[in-house]
Amino acid sequence: MDEERAVLLEKKKEEKKRGVLEISSPKAVTVRKKVRVERVVGVVVVCAYVAVECLFLLPDRRRVRVVNTQYGSPPSTLEAYGLEHVAEPFATSKIIGGGRWRATRDSANATVSGRKFECRRPRGHTMLASGARVIRVSCLFVRREVRALSARDRATWVEKMRSAPLGELAELHATTVDGCSPFHGGVAFFTAHAAFTRRLDLVLGVPTPYWDFTIDAEYEDWKNSEIFGLDLFGPCDAEEGLGGAFEGTLRRANCDGPATNAACFVSDPRDADADPLVKRSCANLCGSRIYQLPRCADARQCDNETTLAGLHACAEFVLHGNLHAAIGGMWDCGFDLGDEWPALVSMAPRLLPLWQRTLRTPCPRLPPKQLLLEQGVIEIENFDIVKSDFLDASYFHVVDDDLKLKDAEDDPRFWDLLARAACAGEAKMGAMTTNAAPNDPVFWPLHPYFDRLLARTRLAGTLLDESWPDDLPCRSVDALTPFTPSDLSFPDDDDDDDHHPSYYTNRDLYRLFDPRNTDYIYDSFDAPHCAATNDAPAYTLRDTPSFRLDPTHARS
């Protein structure tokens, strides 16, 4: 027994010795090191994951966002407006972050179900709580760039616009007070068009989008922009009537209206078109097709303005007026500007604003040069200097007491064409070229662009001299506007009826459209497409009319 036991013990010693040797072999050592490394890496990964969770992910979960379920992200302007969160009236929003939410204040304005939120009263505010976390959600409409609308929201807006009273609003837009336009030529341009847009919003029940035309200005041919697609405003070339979603849009007939043509349609007295259809002919001025939409460089000029008066001048005269002219157009003029005279063609972008500012009747029977001089289109300050508020006077000079065209044959046909383009009454005019521009649906998203420009400037915190400049009586700060409290239905307007028994003043509207007080905000103040552009401006204040004319010369 002892011998067997000794043999077994010896055998075990041998096996143990052999195992140690195997474990100590180079291959075994390598394997053990690899296992250790893998274990260490695993531990590091786990620790790193936990660290990331603690340092980054958990705070993100606590960072709450309220987003419209159709858009997926909140407006980028919340900080500029001083807002924490925004939900849009009558639209479903999703609360991202936190647990289940409940309303703690103003619950009558809102419905909360888990993480879904809906509000009903614009400018209302609801306090929501999830555990110890409390947030404030403001109920505000959001104006978006028309292309940024969801397909559903865009289709809804277009469908509602098809039945909007555009003719009625066009007639109001054409109204003058003792021959003075209360909507154009002064700072009232901002307040009046903001009021027009609000009036339309109330009719539609949805906010009107804005159109950032500087995006389209960068296209090789802006007339082919999606803005003029069949599902939006229809083709630019619409001399037989609008196409696409607004095909068949008609002008209002009213022989006693404030601005009608010979066929009694609300338009312009010099518009020769007797057809009731609303029309346009983009970039067409009597055969000259050189119009350019204002570019990013043009819009940037407005960023340099430090006064309300300067901001208005840039917005209306550099951007707005040229947009109307470029989109509306003028055709069947009885003459063709073509490109025979480069000087005249280069002046074309100024001729339609000129048309809008001269006599509301056909040209007097005067020789063309005399007509241009008598109408103030061109002035001769002395025998050497020619001045013009309308055209680039450097094209002209005085020779032997006679006005001549520089660097070109002084063809009498040139002067005839220039005079005709200034005030003839033969041509057909697109709605956007006239004071009845609201007849064309593209008018409506154009003007919120300028309200957005003013809102961005007022919110920026920079020094803006907001004093209202002296102006004609119909556009003064205390002038009564055509808009009543019932027209605009401002929520929580705390002014009593004694303050404005019938109509708002421009002072009232400027206060009510303060972007910190309105029931809407803009989705963005950014223009990323402009960051890489270095184009020279197409239009400048230097070649824009100074508007010293008699107030009877209303503009569109």
PDB file of N, CA, C and O in Angstrom, residues 331-391:
ATOM      1  N   TRP A 331     -45.718  94.487 -71.103  1.00  0.00           N
ATOM      2  CA  TRP A 331     -45.589  93.914 -72.444  1.00  0.00           C
ATOM      3  C   TRP A 331     -46.668  94.486 -73.365  1.00  0.00           C
ATOM      4  O   TRP A 331     -47.527  95.252 -72.932  1.00  0.00           O
ATOM      5  N   ASP A 332     -46.589  94.104 -74.646  1.00  0.00           N
ATOM      6  CA  ASP A 332     -47.481  94.668 -75.671  1.00  0.00           C
ATOM      7  C   ASP A 332     -47.446  96.190 -75.612  1.00  0.00           C
ATOM      8  O   ASP A 332     -48.480  96.860 -75.547  1.00  0.00           O
ATOM      9  N   CYS A 333     -46.231  96.719 -75.623  1.00  0.00           N
ATOM     10  CA  CYS A 333     -46.039  98.148 -75.387  1.00  0.00           C
ATOM     11  C   CYS A 333     -46.235  98.999 -76.641  1.00  0.00           C
ATOM     12  O   CYS A 333     -46.264 100.227 -76.549  1.00  0.00           O
ATOM     13  N   GLY A 334     -46.312  98.359 -77.794  1.00  0.00           N
ATOM     14  CA  GLY A 334     -46.352  99.125 -79.035  1.00  0.00           C
ATOM     15  C   GLY A 334     -44.953  99.465 -79.510  1.00  0.00           C
ATOM     16  O   GLY A 334     -44.774 100.124 -80.535  1.00  0.00           O
ATOM     17  N   PHE A 335     -43.949  99.013 -78.788  1.00  0.00           N
ATOM     18  CA  PHE A 335     -42.552  99.195 -79.169  1.00  0.00           C
ATOM     19  C   PHE A 335     -41.761  98.123 -78.428  1.00  0.00           C
ATOM     20  O   PHE A 335     -42.258  97.493 -77.485  1.00  0.00           O
ATOM     21  N   ASP A 336     -40.559  97.903 -78.862  1.00  0.00           N
ATOM     22  CA  ASP A 336     -39.727  96.849 -78.277  1.00  0.00           C
ATOM     23  C   ASP A 336     -38.380  97.450 -77.913  1.00  0.00           C
ATOM     24  O   ASP A 336     -37.636  97.878 -78.794  1.00  0.00           O
ATOM     25  N   LEU A 337     -38.095  97.469 -76.604  1.00  0.00           N
ATOM     26  CA  LEU A 337     -36.804  98.009 -76.190  1.00  0.00           C
ATOM     27  C   LEU A 337     -35.655  97.158 -76.711  1.00  0.00           C
ATOM     28  O   LEU A 337     -34.604  97.672 -77.077  1.00  0.00           O
ATOM     29  N   GLY A 338     -35.875  95.821 -76.721  1.00  0.00           N
ATOM     30  CA  GLY A 338     -34.843  94.928 -77.231  1.00  0.00           C
ATOM     31  C   GLY A 338     -33.494  95.244 -76.608  1.00  0.00           C
ATOM     32  O   GLY A 338     -33.385  95.596 -75.454  1.00  0.00           O
ATOM     33  N   ASP A 339     -32.433  95.124 -77.406  1.00  0.00           N
ATOM     34  CA  ASP A 339     -31.088  95.456 -76.915  1.00  0.00           C
ATOM     35  C   ASP A 339     -30.369  96.366 -77.895  1.00  0.00           C
ATOM     36  O   ASP A 339     -29.150  96.393 -77.967  1.00  0.00           O
ATOM     37  N   GLU A 340     -31.167  97.120 -78.688  1.00  0.00           N
ATOM     38  CA  GLU A 340     -30.557  97.973 -79.702  1.00  0.00           C
ATOM     39  C   GLU A 340     -29.730  99.075 -79.094  1.00  0.00           C
ATOM     40  O   GLU A 340     -28.683  99.456 -79.620  1.00  0.00           O
ATOM     41  N   TRP A 341     -30.212  99.626 -77.969  1.00  0.00           N
ATOM     42  CA  TRP A 341     -29.485 100.696 -77.299  1.00  0.00           C
ATOM     43  C   TRP A 341     -29.040 100.211 -75.925  1.00  0.00           C
ATOM     44  O   TRP A 341     -29.827 100.183 -74.976  1.00  0.00           O
ATOM     45  N   PRO A 342     -27.804  99.806 -75.790  1.00  0.00           N
ATOM     46  CA  PRO A 342     -27.345  99.291 -74.490  1.00  0.00           C
ATOM     47  C   PRO A 342     -27.603 100.259 -73.344  1.00  0.00           C
ATOM     48  O   PRO A 342     -27.897  99.835 -72.229  1.00  0.00           O
ATOM     49  N   ALA A 343     -27.505 101.542 -73.609  1.00  0.00           N
ATOM     50  CA  ALA A 343     -27.728 102.517 -72.543  1.00  0.00           C
ATOM     51  C   ALA A 343     -29.149 102.407 -72.010  1.00  0.00           C
ATOM     52  O   ALA A 343     -29.381 102.414 -70.792  1.00  0.00           O
ATOM     53  N   LEU A 344     -30.115 102.282 -72.913  1.00  0.00           N
ATOM     54  CA  LEU A 344     -31.504 102.191 -72.492  1.00  0.00           C
ATOM     55  C   LEU A 344     -31.760 100.865 -71.786  1.00  0.00           C
ATOM     56  O   LEU A 344     -32.440 100.811 -70.763  1.00  0.00           O
ATOM     57  N   VAL A 345     -31.187  99.802 -72.321  1.00  0.00           N
ATOM     58  CA  VAL A 345     -31.377  98.497 -71.700  1.00  0.00           C
ATOM     59  C   VAL A 345     -30.805  98.497 -70.280  1.00  0.00           C
ATOM     60  O   VAL A 345     -31.393  97.937 -69.353  1.00  0.00           O
ATOM     61  N   SER A 346     -29.654  99.139 -70.095  1.00  0.00           N
ATOM     62  CA  SER A 346     -29.064  99.174 -68.761  1.00  0.00           C
ATOM     63  C   SER A 346     -29.904  99.991 -67.796  1.00  0.00           C
ATOM     64  O   SER A 346     -29.805  99.829 -66.586  1.00  0.00           O
ATOM     65  N   MET A 347     -30.745 100.870 -68.326  1.00  0.00           N
ATOM     66  CA  MET A 347     -31.627 101.655 -67.476  1.00  0.00           C
ATOM     67  C   MET A 347     -32.929 100.930 -67.159  1.00  0.00           C
ATOM     68  O   MET A 347     -33.690 101.353 -66.295  1.00  0.00           O
ATOM     69  N   ALA A 348     -33.169  99.830 -67.838  1.00  0.00           N
ATOM     70  CA  ALA A 348     -34.467  99.178 -67.740  1.00  0.00           C
ATOM     71  C   ALA A 348     -34.915  98.915 -66.308  1.00  0.00           C
ATOM     72  O   ALA A 348     -36.090  99.132 -65.986  1.00  0.00           O
ATOM     73  N   PRO A 349     -34.054  98.443 -65.422  1.00  0.00           N
ATOM     74  CA  PRO A 349     -34.525  98.185 -64.059  1.00  0.00           C
ATOM     75  C   PRO A 349     -35.052  99.421 -63.340  1.00  0.00           C
ATOM     76  O   PRO A 349     -35.742  99.295 -62.342  1.00  0.00           O
ATOM     77  N   ARG A 350     -34.726 100.619 -63.827  1.00  0.00           N
ATOM     78  CA  ARG A 350     -35.229 101.826 -63.185  1.00  0.00           C
ATOM     79  C   ARG A 350     -36.493 102.338 -63.858  1.00  0.00           C
ATOM     80  O   ARG A 350     -37.173 103.194 -63.310  1.00  0.00           O
ATOM     81  N   LEU A 351     -36.822 101.803 -65.056  1.00  0.00           N
ATOM     82  CA  LEU A 351     -37.919 102.403 -65.803  1.00  0.00           C
ATOM     83  C   LEU A 351     -39.292 102.069 -65.227  1.00  0.00           C
ATOM     84  O   LEU A 351     -40.203 102.893 -65.262  1.00  0.00           O
ATOM     85  N   LEU A 352     -39.457 100.841 -64.714  1.00  0.00           N
ATOM     86  CA  LEU A 352     -40.769 100.519 -64.169  1.00  0.00           C
ATOM     87  C   LEU A 352     -41.070 101.310 -62.899  1.00  0.00           C
ATOM     88  O   LEU A 352     -42.184 101.812 -62.746  1.00  0.00           O
ATOM     89  N   PRO A 353     -40.109 101.451 -61.966  1.00  0.00           N
ATOM     90  CA  PRO A 353     -40.393 102.366 -60.863  1.00  0.00           C
ATOM     91  C   PRO A 353     -40.695 103.782 -61.362  1.00  0.00           C
ATOM     92  O   PRO A 353     -41.517 104.491 -60.779  1.00  0.00           O
ATOM     93  N   LEU A 354     -40.023 104.173 -62.430  1.00  0.00           N
ATOM     94  CA  LEU A 354     -40.306 105.479 -63.029  1.00  0.00           C
ATOM     95  C   LEU A 354     -41.741 105.522 -63.524  1.00  0.00           C
ATOM     96  O   LEU A 354     -42.477 106.481 -63.275  1.00  0.00           O
ATOM     97  N   TRP A 355     -42.165 104.457 -64.196  1.00  0.00           N
ATOM     98  CA  TRP A 355     -43.538 104.367 -64.691  1.00  0.00           C
ATOM     99  C   TRP A 355     -44.510 104.569 -63.530  1.00  0.00           C
ATOM    100  O   TRP A 355     -45.512 105.265 -63.644  1.00  0.00           O
ATOM    101  N   GLN A 356     -44.214 103.935 -62.409  1.00  0.00           N
ATOM    102  CA  GLN A 356     -45.128 103.992 -61.275  1.00  0.00           C
ATOM    103  C   GLN A 356     -45.221 105.389 -60.671  1.00  0.00           C
ATOM    104  O   GLN A 356     -46.172 105.691 -59.963  1.00  0.00           O
ATOM    105  N   ARG A 357     -44.260 106.240 -60.936  1.00  0.00           N
ATOM    106  CA  ARG A 357     -44.197 107.522 -60.246  1.00  0.00           C
ATOM    107  C   ARG A 357     -44.585 108.708 -61.104  1.00  0.00           C
ATOM    108  O   ARG A 357     -44.672 109.811 -60.600  1.00  0.00           O
ATOM    109  N   THR A 358     -44.808 108.505 -62.381  1.00  0.00           N
ATOM    110  CA  THR A 358     -45.144 109.639 -63.224  1.00  0.00           C
ATOM    111  C   THR A 358     -46.660 109.768 -63.358  1.00  0.00           C
ATOM    112  O   THR A 358     -47.411 109.185 -62.582  1.00  0.00           O
ATOM    113  N   LEU A 359     -47.097 110.530 -64.333  1.00  0.00           N
ATOM    114  CA  LEU A 359     -48.514 110.849 -64.440  1.00  0.00           C
ATOM    115  C   LEU A 359     -49.375 109.603 -64.562  1.00  0.00           C
ATOM    116  O   LEU A 359     -48.979 108.611 -65.162  1.00  0.00           O
ATOM    117  N   ARG A 360     -50.573 109.658 -64.009  1.00  0.00           N
ATOM    118  CA  ARG A 360     -51.513 108.547 -64.089  1.00  0.00           C
ATOM    119  C   ARG A 360     -52.375 108.646 -65.347  1.00  0.00           C
ATOM    120  O   ARG A 360     -53.437 108.052 -65.435  1.00  0.00           O
ATOM    121  N   THR A 361     -51.914 109.392 -66.314  1.00  0.00           N
ATOM    122  CA  THR A 361     -52.615 109.536 -67.594  1.00  0.00           C
ATOM    123  C   THR A 361     -51.596 109.332 -68.704  1.00  0.00           C
ATOM    124  O   THR A 361     -50.391 109.370 -68.468  1.00  0.00           O
ATOM    125  N   PRO A 362     -52.063 109.102 -69.934  1.00  0.00           N
ATOM    126  CA  PRO A 362     -51.101 108.966 -71.037  1.00  0.00           C
ATOM    127  C   PRO A 362     -50.240 110.220 -71.167  1.00  0.00           C
ATOM    128  O   PRO A 362     -50.565 111.297 -70.676  1.00  0.00           O
ATOM    129  N   CYS A 363     -49.125 110.052 -71.844  1.00  0.00           N
ATOM    130  CA  CYS A 363     -48.189 111.165 -72.002  1.00  0.00           C
ATOM    131  C   CYS A 363     -48.843 112.363 -72.695  1.00  0.00           C
ATOM    132  O   CYS A 363     -49.594 112.193 -73.652  1.00  0.00           O
ATOM    133  N   PRO A 364     -48.552 113.560 -72.217  1.00  0.00           N
ATOM    134  CA  PRO A 364     -48.973 114.751 -72.969  1.00  0.00           C
ATOM    135  C   PRO A 364     -48.312 114.745 -74.348  1.00  0.00           C
ATOM    136  O   PRO A 364     -47.269 114.126 -74.555  1.00  0.00           O
ATOM    137  N   ARG A 365     -48.924 115.416 -75.276  1.00  0.00           N
ATOM    138  CA  ARG A 365     -48.376 115.454 -76.644  1.00  0.00           C
ATOM    139  C   ARG A 365     -47.259 116.491 -76.710  1.00  0.00           C
ATOM    140  O   ARG A 365     -47.467 117.633 -77.113  1.00  0.00           O
ATOM    141  N   LEU A 366     -46.107 116.076 -76.266  1.00  0.00           N
ATOM    142  CA  LEU A 366     -44.930 116.927 -76.272  1.00  0.00           C
ATOM    143  C   LEU A 366     -43.798 116.175 -76.946  1.00  0.00           C
ATOM    144  O   LEU A 366     -43.780 114.936 -76.954  1.00  0.00           O
ATOM    145  N   PRO A 367     -42.832 116.879 -77.504  1.00  0.00           N
ATOM    146  CA  PRO A 367     -41.635 116.196 -78.011  1.00  0.00           C
ATOM    147  C   PRO A 367     -40.999 115.409 -76.873  1.00  0.00           C
ATOM    148  O   PRO A 367     -40.998 115.854 -75.717  1.00  0.00           O
ATOM    149  N   PRO A 368     -40.473 114.215 -77.138  1.00  0.00           N
ATOM    150  CA  PRO A 368     -39.976 113.344 -76.068  1.00  0.00           C
ATOM    151  C   PRO A 368     -38.994 114.006 -75.122  1.00  0.00           C
ATOM    152  O   PRO A 368     -39.121 113.865 -73.905  1.00  0.00           O
ATOM    153  N   LYS A 369     -38.025 114.747 -75.631  1.00  0.00           N
ATOM    154  CA  LYS A 369     -37.058 115.363 -74.729  1.00  0.00           C
ATOM    155  C   LYS A 369     -37.739 116.387 -73.829  1.00  0.00           C
ATOM    156  O   LYS A 369     -37.459 116.468 -72.630  1.00  0.00           O
ATOM    157  N   GLN A 370     -38.634 117.169 -74.422  1.00  0.00           N
ATOM    158  CA  GLN A 370     -39.335 118.183 -73.637  1.00  0.00           C
ATOM    159  C   GLN A 370     -40.195 117.521 -72.560  1.00  0.00           C
ATOM    160  O   GLN A 370     -40.267 117.982 -71.422  1.00  0.00           O
ATOM    161  N   LEU A 371     -40.834 116.423 -72.938  1.00  0.00           N
ATOM    162  CA  LEU A 371     -41.644 115.693 -71.976  1.00  0.00           C
ATOM    163  C   LEU A 371     -40.796 115.226 -70.791  1.00  0.00           C
ATOM    164  O   LEU A 371     -41.157 115.420 -69.629  1.00  0.00           O
ATOM    165  N   LEU A 372     -39.639 114.612 -71.091  1.00  0.00           N
ATOM    166  CA  LEU A 372     -38.778 114.097 -70.032  1.00  0.00           C
ATOM    167  C   LEU A 372     -38.291 115.210 -69.115  1.00  0.00           C
ATOM    168  O   LEU A 372     -38.179 115.042 -67.901  1.00  0.00           O
ATOM    169  N   LEU A 373     -38.009 116.355 -69.702  1.00  0.00           N
ATOM    170  CA  LEU A 373     -37.552 117.493 -68.910  1.00  0.00           C
ATOM    171  C   LEU A 373     -38.693 118.057 -68.065  1.00  0.00           C
ATOM    172  O   LEU A 373     -38.519 118.351 -66.875  1.00  0.00           O
ATOM    173  N   GLU A 374     -39.879 118.208 -68.671  1.00  0.00           N
ATOM    174  CA  GLU A 374     -40.993 118.818 -67.954  1.00  0.00           C
ATOM    175  C   GLU A 374     -41.510 117.910 -66.829  1.00  0.00           C
ATOM    176  O   GLU A 374     -41.994 118.392 -65.807  1.00  0.00           O
ATOM    177  N   GLN A 375     -41.408 116.585 -67.026  1.00  0.00           N
ATOM    178  CA  GLN A 375     -41.854 115.656 -65.992  1.00  0.00           C
ATOM    179  C   GLN A 375     -40.800 115.448 -64.909  1.00  0.00           C
ATOM    180  O   GLN A 375     -41.038 114.733 -63.948  1.00  0.00           O
ATOM    181  N   GLY A 376     -39.638 116.059 -65.059  1.00  0.00           N
ATOM    182  CA  GLY A 376     -38.598 115.928 -64.060  1.00  0.00           C
ATOM    183  C   GLY A 376     -37.840 114.619 -64.136  1.00  0.00           C
ATOM    184  O   GLY A 376     -37.094 114.271 -63.220  1.00  0.00           O
ATOM    185  N   VAL A 377     -38.045 113.870 -65.237  1.00  0.00           N
ATOM    186  CA  VAL A 377     -37.287 112.636 -65.405  1.00  0.00           C
ATOM    187  C   VAL A 377     -35.804 112.956 -65.525  1.00  0.00           C
ATOM    188  O   VAL A 377     -34.946 112.243 -65.001  1.00  0.00           O
ATOM    189  N   ILE A 378     -35.500 114.036 -66.225  1.00  0.00           N
ATOM    190  CA  ILE A 378     -34.127 114.505 -66.391  1.00  0.00           C
ATOM    191  C   ILE A 378     -34.106 115.996 -66.116  1.00  0.00           C
ATOM    192  O   ILE A 378     -35.010 116.724 -66.524  1.00  0.00           O
ATOM    193  N   GLU A 379     -33.087 116.459 -65.430  1.00  0.00           N
ATOM    194  CA  GLU A 379     -32.933 117.888 -65.148  1.00  0.00           C
ATOM    195  C   GLU A 379     -31.570 118.360 -65.652  1.00  0.00           C
ATOM    196  O   GLU A 379     -30.598 117.612 -65.633  1.00  0.00           O
ATOM    197  N   ILE A 380     -31.532 119.591 -66.113  1.00  0.00           N
ATOM    198  CA  ILE A 380     -30.268 120.204 -66.504  1.00  0.00           C
ATOM    199  C   ILE A 380     -29.953 121.281 -65.475  1.00  0.00           C
ATOM    200  O   ILE A 380     -30.619 122.308 -65.408  1.00  0.00           O
ATOM    201  N   GLU A 381     -28.959 120.985 -64.651  1.00  0.00           N
ATOM    202  CA  GLU A 381     -28.624 121.918 -63.584  1.00  0.00           C
ATOM    203  C   GLU A 381     -27.847 123.113 -64.126  1.00  0.00           C
ATOM    204  O   GLU A 381     -28.033 124.234 -63.696  1.00  0.00           O
ATOM    205  N   ASN A 382     -26.933 122.875 -65.036  1.00  0.00           N
ATOM    206  CA  ASN A 382     -26.266 123.947 -65.756  1.00  0.00           C
ATOM    207  C   ASN A 382     -25.889 123.382 -67.126  1.00  0.00           C
ATOM    208  O   ASN A 382     -26.321 122.299 -67.493  1.00  0.00           O
ATOM    209  N   PHE A 383     -25.086 124.107 -67.858  1.00  0.00           N
ATOM    210  CA  PHE A 383     -24.799 123.682 -69.223  1.00  0.00           C
ATOM    211  C   PHE A 383     -23.914 122.433 -69.283  1.00  0.00           C
ATOM    212  O   PHE A 383     -23.741 121.855 -70.351  1.00  0.00           O
ATOM    213  N   ASP A 384     -23.372 122.030 -68.152  1.00  0.00           N
ATOM    214  CA  ASP A 384     -22.471 120.884 -68.168  1.00  0.00           C
ATOM    215  C   ASP A 384     -23.011 119.673 -67.401  1.00  0.00           C
ATOM    216  O   ASP A 384     -22.580 118.555 -67.642  1.00  0.00           O
ATOM    217  N   ILE A 385     -23.940 119.900 -66.468  1.00  0.00           N
ATOM    218  CA  ILE A 385     -24.364 118.827 -65.569  1.00  0.00           C
ATOM    219  C   ILE A 385     -25.808 118.441 -65.835  1.00  0.00           C
ATOM    220  O   ILE A 385     -26.690 119.297 -65.901  1.00  0.00           O
ATOM    221  N   VAL A 386     -26.019 117.146 -66.005  1.00  0.00           N
ATOM    222  CA  VAL A 386     -27.369 116.603 -66.153  1.00  0.00           C
ATOM    223  C   VAL A 386     -27.672 115.775 -64.910  1.00  0.00           C
ATOM    224  O   VAL A 386     -26.840 114.981 -64.465  1.00  0.00           O
ATOM    225  N   LYS A 387     -28.857 115.972 -64.338  1.00  0.00           N
ATOM    226  CA  LYS A 387     -29.237 115.242 -63.142  1.00  0.00           C
ATOM    227  C   LYS A 387     -30.503 114.443 -63.409  1.00  0.00           C
ATOM    228  O   LYS A 387     -31.325 114.798 -64.245  1.00  0.00           O
ATOM    229  N   SER A 388     -30.647 113.345 -62.665  1.00  0.00           N
ATOM    230  CA  SER A 388     -31.874 112.556 -62.759  1.00  0.00           C
ATOM    231  C   SER A 388     -32.061 111.770 -61.474  1.00  0.00           C
ATOM    232  O   SER A 388     -31.125 111.156 -60.976  1.00  0.00           O
ATOM    233  N   ASP A 389     -33.276 111.834 -60.939  1.00  0.00           N
ATOM    234  CA  ASP A 389     -33.617 111.002 -59.798  1.00  0.00           C
ATOM    235  C   ASP A 389     -34.029 109.605 -60.246  1.00  0.00           C
ATOM    236  O   ASP A 389     -34.218 108.715 -59.431  1.00  0.00           O
ATOM    237  N   PHE A 390     -34.212 109.447 -61.554  1.00  0.00           N
ATOM    238  CA  PHE A 390     -34.792 108.222 -62.071  1.00  0.00           C
ATOM    239  C   PHE A 390     -33.801 107.357 -62.836  1.00  0.00           C
ATOM    240  O   PHE A 390     -33.869 106.139 -62.807  1.00  0.00           O
ATOM    241  N   LEU A 391     -32.908 107.977 -63.565  1.00  0.00           N
ATOM    242  CA  LEU A 391     -32.006 107.268 -64.468  1.00  0.00           C
ATOM    243  C   LEU A 391     -30.564 107.676 -64.159  1.00  0.00           C
ATOM    244  O   LEU A 391     -30.318 108.668 -63.488  1.00  0.00           O
TER     245      LEU A 391
END
